[in-house]
PDB file of C-alpha atoms in Angstrom:
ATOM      1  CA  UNK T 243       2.569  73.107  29.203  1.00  0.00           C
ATOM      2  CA  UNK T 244       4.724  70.088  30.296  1.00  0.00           C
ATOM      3  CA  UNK T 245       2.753  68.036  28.084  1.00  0.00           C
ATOM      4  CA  UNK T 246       3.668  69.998  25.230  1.00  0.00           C
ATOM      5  CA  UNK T 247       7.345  70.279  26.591  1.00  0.00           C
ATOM      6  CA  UNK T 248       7.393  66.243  26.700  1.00  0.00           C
ATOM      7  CA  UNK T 249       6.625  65.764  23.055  1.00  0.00           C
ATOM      8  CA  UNK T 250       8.547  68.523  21.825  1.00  0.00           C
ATOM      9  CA  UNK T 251      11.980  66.964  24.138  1.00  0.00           C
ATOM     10  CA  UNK T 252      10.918  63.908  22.135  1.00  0.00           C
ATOM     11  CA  UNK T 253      10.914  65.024  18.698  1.00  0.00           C
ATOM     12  CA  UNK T 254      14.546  66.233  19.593  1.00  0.00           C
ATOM     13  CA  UNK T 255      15.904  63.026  21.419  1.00  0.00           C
ATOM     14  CA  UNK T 256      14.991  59.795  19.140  1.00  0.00           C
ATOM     15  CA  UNK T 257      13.974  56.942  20.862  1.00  0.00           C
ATOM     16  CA  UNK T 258      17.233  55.134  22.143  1.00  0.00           C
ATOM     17  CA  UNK T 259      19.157  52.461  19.442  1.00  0.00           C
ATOM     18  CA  UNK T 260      19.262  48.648  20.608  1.00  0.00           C
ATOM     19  CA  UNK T 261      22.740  48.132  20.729  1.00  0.00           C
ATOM     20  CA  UNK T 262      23.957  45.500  17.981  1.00  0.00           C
ATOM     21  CA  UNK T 263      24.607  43.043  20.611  1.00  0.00           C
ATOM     22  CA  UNK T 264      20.705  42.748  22.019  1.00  0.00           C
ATOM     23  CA  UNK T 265      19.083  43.419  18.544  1.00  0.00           C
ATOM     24  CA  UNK T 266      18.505  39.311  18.213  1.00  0.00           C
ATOM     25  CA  UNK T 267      16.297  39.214  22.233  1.00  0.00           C
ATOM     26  CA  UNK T 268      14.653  42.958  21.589  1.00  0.00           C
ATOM     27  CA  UNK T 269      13.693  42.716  17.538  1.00  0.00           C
ATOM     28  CA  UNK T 270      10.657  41.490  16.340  1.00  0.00           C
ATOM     29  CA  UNK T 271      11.119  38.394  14.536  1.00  0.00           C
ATOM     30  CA  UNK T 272      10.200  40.213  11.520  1.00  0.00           C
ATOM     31  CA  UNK T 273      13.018  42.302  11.457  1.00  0.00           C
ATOM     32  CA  UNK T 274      15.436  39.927  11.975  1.00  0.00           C
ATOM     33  CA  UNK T 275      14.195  37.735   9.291  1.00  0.00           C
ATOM     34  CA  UNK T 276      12.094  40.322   7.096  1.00  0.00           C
ATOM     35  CA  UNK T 277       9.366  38.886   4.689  1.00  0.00           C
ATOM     36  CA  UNK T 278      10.915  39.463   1.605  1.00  0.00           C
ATOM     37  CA  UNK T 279      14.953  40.121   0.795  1.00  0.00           C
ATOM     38  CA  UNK T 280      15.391  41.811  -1.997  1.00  0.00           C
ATOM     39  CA  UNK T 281      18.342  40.254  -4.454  1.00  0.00           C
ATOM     40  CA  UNK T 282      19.349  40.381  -7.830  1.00  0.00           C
ATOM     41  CA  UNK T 283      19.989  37.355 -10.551  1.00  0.00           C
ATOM     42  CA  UNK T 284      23.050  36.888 -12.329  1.00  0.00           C
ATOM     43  CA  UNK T 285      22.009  38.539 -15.328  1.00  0.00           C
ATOM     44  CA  UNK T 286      20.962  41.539 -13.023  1.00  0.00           C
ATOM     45  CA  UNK T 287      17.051  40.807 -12.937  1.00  0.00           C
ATOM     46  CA  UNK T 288      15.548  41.344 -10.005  1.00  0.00           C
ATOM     47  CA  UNK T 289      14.750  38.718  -7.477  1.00  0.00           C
ATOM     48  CA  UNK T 290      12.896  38.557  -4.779  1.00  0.00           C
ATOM     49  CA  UNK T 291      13.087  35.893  -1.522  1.00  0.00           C
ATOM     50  CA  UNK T 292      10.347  35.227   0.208  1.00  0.00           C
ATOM     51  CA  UNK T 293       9.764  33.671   3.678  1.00  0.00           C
ATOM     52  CA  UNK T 294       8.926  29.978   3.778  1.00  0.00           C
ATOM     53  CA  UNK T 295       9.584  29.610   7.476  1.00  0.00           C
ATOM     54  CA  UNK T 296      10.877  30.426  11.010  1.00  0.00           C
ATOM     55  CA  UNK T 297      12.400  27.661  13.107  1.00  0.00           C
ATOM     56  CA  UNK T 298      12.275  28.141  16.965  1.00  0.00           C
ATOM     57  CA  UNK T 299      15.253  29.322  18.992  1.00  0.00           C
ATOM     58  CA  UNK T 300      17.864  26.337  19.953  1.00  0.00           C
ATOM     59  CA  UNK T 301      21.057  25.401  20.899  1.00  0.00           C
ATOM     60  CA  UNK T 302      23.912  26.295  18.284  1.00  0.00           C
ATOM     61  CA  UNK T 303      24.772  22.302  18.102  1.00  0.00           C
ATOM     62  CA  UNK T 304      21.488  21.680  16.792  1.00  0.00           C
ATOM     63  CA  UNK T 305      21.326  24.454  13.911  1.00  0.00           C
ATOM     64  CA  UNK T 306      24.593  24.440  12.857  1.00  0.00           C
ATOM     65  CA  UNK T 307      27.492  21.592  11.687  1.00  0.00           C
ATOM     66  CA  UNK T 308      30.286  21.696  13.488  1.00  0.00           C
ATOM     67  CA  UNK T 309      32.810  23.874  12.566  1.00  0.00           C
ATOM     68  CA  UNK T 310      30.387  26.722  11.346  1.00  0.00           C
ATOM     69  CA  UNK T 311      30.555  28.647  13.947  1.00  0.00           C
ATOM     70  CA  UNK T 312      33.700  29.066  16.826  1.00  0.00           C
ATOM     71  CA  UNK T 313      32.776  28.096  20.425  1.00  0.00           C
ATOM     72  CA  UNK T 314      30.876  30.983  22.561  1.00  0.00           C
ATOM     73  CA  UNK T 315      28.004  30.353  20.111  1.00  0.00           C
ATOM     74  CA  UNK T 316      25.048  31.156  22.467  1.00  0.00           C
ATOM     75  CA  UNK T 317      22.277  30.594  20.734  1.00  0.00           C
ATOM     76  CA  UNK T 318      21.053  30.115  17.162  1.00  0.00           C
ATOM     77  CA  UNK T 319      18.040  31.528  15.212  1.00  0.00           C
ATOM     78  CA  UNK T 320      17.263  29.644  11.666  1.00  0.00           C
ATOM     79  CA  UNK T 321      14.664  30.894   8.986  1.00  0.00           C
ATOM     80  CA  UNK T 322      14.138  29.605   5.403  1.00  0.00           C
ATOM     81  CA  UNK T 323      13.686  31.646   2.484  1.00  0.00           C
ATOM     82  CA  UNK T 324      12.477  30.488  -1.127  1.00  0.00           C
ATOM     83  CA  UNK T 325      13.202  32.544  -4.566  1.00  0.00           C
ATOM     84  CA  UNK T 326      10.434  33.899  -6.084  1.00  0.00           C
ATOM     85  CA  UNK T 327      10.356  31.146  -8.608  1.00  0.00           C
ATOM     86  CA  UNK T 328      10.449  28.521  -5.874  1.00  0.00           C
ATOM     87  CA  UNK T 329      13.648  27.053  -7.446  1.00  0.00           C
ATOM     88  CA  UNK T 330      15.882  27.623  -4.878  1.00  0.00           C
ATOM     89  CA  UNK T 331      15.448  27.639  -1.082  1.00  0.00           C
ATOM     90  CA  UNK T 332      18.112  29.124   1.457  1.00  0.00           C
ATOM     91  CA  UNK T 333      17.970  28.348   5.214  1.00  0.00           C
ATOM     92  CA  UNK T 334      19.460  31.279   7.148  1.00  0.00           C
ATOM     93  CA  UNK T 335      21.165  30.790  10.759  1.00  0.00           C
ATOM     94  CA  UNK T 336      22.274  33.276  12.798  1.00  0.00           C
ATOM     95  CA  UNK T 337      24.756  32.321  15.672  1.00  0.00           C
ATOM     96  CA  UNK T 338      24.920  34.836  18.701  1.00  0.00           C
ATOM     97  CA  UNK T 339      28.406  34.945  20.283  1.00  0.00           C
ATOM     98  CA  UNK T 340      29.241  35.612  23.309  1.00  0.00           C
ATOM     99  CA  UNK T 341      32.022  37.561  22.619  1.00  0.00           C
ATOM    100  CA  UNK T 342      32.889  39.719  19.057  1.00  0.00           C
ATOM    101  CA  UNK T 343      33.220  37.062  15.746  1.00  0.00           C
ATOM    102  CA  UNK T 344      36.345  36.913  13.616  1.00  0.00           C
ATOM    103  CA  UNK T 345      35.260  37.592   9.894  1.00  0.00           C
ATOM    104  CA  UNK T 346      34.560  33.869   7.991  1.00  0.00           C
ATOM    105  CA  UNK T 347      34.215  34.172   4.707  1.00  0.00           C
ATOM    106  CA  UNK T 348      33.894  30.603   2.402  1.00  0.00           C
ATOM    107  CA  UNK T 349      31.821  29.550  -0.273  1.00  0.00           C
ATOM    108  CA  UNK T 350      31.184  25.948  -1.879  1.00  0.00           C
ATOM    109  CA  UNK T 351      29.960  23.665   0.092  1.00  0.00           C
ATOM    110  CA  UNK T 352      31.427  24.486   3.475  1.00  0.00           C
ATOM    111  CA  UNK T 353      29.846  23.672   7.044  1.00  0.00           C
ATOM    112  CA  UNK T 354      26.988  25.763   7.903  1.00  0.00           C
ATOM    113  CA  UNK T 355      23.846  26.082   9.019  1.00  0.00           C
ATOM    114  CA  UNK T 356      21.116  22.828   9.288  1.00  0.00           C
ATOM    115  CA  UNK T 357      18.689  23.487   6.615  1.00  0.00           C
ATOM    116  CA  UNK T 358      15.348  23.851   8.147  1.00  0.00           C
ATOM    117  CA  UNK T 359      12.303  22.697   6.554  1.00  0.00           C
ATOM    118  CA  UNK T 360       8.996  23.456   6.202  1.00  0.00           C
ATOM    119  CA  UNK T 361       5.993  21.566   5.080  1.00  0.00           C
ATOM    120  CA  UNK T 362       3.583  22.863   2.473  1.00  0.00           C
ATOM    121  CA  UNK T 363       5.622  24.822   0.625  1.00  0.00           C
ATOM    122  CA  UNK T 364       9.076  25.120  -1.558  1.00  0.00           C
ATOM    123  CA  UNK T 365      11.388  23.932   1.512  1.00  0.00           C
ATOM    124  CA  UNK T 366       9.436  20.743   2.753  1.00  0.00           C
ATOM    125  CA  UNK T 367      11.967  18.884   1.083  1.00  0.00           C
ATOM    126  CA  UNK T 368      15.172  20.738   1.917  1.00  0.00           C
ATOM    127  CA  UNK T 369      17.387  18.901   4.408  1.00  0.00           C
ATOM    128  CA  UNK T 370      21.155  18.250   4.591  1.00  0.00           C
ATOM    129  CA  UNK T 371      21.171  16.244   1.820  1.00  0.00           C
ATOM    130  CA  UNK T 372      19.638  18.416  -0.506  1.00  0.00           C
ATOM    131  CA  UNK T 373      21.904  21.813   0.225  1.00  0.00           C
ATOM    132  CA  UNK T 374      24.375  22.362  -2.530  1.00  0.00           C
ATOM    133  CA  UNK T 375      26.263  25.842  -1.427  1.00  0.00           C
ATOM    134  CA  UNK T 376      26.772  27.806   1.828  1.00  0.00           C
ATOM    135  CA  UNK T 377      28.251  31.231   2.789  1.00  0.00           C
ATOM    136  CA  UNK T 378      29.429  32.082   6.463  1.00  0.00           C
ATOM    137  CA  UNK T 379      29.902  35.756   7.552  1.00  0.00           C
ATOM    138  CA  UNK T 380      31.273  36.512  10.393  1.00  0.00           C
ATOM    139  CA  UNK T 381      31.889  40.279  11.579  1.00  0.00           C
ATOM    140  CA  UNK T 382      33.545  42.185  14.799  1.00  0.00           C
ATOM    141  CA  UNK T 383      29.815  42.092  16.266  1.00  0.00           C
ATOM    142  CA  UNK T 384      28.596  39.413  18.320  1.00  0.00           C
ATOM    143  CA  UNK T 385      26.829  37.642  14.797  1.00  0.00           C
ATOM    144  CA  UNK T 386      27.613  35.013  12.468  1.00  0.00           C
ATOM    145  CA  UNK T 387      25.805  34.287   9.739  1.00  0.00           C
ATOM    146  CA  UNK T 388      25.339  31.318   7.525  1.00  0.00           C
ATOM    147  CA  UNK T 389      23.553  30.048   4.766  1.00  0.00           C
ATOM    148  CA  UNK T 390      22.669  26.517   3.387  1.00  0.00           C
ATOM    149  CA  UNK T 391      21.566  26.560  -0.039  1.00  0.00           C
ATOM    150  CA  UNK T 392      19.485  24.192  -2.467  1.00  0.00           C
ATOM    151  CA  UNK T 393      17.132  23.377  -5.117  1.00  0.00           C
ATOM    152  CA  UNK T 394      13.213  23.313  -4.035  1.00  0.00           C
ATOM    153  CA  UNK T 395      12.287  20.152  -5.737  1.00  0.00           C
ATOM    154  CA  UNK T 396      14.315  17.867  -2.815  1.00  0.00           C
ATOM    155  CA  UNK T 397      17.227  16.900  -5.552  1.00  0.00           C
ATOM    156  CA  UNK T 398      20.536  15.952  -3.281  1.00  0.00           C
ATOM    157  CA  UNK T 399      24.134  17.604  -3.275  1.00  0.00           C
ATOM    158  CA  UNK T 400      25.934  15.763  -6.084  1.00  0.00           C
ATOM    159  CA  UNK T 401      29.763  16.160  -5.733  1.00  0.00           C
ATOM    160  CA  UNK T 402      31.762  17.662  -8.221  1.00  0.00           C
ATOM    161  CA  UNK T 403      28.431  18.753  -9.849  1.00  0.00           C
ATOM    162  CA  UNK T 404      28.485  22.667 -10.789  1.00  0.00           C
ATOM    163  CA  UNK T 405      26.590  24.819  -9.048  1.00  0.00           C
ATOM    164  CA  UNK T 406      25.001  27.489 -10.422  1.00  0.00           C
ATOM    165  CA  UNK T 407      25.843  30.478 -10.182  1.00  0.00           C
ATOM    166  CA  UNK T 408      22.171  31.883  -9.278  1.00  0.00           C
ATOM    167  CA  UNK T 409      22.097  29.413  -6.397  1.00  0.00           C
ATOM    168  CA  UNK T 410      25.329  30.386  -5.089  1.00  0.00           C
ATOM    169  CA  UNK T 411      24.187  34.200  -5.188  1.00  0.00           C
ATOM    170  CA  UNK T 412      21.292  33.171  -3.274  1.00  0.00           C
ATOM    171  CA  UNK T 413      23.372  32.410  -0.479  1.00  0.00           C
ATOM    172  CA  UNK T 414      25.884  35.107  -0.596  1.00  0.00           C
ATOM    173  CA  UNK T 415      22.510  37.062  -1.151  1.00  0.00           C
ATOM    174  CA  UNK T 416      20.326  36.248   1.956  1.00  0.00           C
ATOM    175  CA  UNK T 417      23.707  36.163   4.062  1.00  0.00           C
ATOM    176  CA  UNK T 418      24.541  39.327   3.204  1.00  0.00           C
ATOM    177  CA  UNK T 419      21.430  41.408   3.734  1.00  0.00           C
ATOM    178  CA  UNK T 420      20.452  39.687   7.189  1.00  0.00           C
ATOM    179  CA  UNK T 421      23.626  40.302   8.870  1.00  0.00           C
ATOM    180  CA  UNK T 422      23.770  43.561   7.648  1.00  0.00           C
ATOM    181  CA  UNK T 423      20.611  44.620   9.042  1.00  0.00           C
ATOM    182  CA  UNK T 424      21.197  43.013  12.209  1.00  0.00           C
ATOM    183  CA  UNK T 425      24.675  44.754  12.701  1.00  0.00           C
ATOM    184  CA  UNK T 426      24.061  48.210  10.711  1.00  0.00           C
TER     185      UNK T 426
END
């Protein structure tokens, strides 16, 4: 009988929510930086980013240029993701605050996250001369998130040169859906 009382309390009580401000210690690594994020092209075709990579935990000096992120940055967590093509790669950092973020929005070429390479694939060559855009979101959680953006094939960041406007929605792209489902 209590067993049966125990699962049925269960089914009406869900399992307790990680609060937004301990999802980055208590997720999986998978969740915070999923296998594949979902985005669309310009043109509206569906694209599809695919893990190259996940950096180890470090300081928020080391992932991120300065003025990316506002002091109380606590830690930082980097992946990097390449489009389905493997034109385009897009290194991810999350900074955890210690303290709720002000909301950051830039695009161009702002300070952001250290790209993060990885060898044997479409980001070996991707390094901080070779990202062309960035986004940084910020929110009224304890998350910021930025992305550094480039091509694949290792070409550098020429100034004034345009940037496309598939690269740039890579950015905004991969931003956007990681700190959303870290702070939904």
């Amino acid at each position: 009988m209590s067993v049966v009382l125990i699962l049925l309390l269960s089914a009406a009580w869900p399992a307790p929510v990680t609060p937004v401000s301990e999802r980055w210690r208590s997720w999986p690594v998978a969740r915070i930086f999923p296998p594949l994020v979902p985005g669309h092209s310009p043109s509206g075709a569906r694209v599809t980013y695919v893990l190259a990579g996940v950096a180890p935990e470090t300081a928020c000096a080391s992932a991120f240029q300065p003025g990316a992120v506002r002091p109380g940055c606590r830690v930082a967590l980097r992946a990097t993701y390449a489009d389905s093509t493997q034109t385009f790669v897009v290194t991810a950092g999350i900074g955890v605050l210690d303290g709720p973020g002000t909301p950051v929005h830039r695009s161009g070429r702002p300070a952001t996250v250290r790209p993060a390479a990885f060898s044997g694939g479409p980001a070996a060559r991707f390094g901080d001369r070779q990202y062309v855009t960035g986004v940084v979101l910020g929110s009224a959680e304890r998350y910021v998130v930025a992305t550094a953006a480039g091509y694949a094939d290792g070409r550098a960041y020429r100034p004034g040169a345009p940037v496309p406007s598939r690269l740039r929605g890579a950015a905004r792209q991969v931003a956007t859906a990681l700190h959303q489902a870290l702070t939904r």
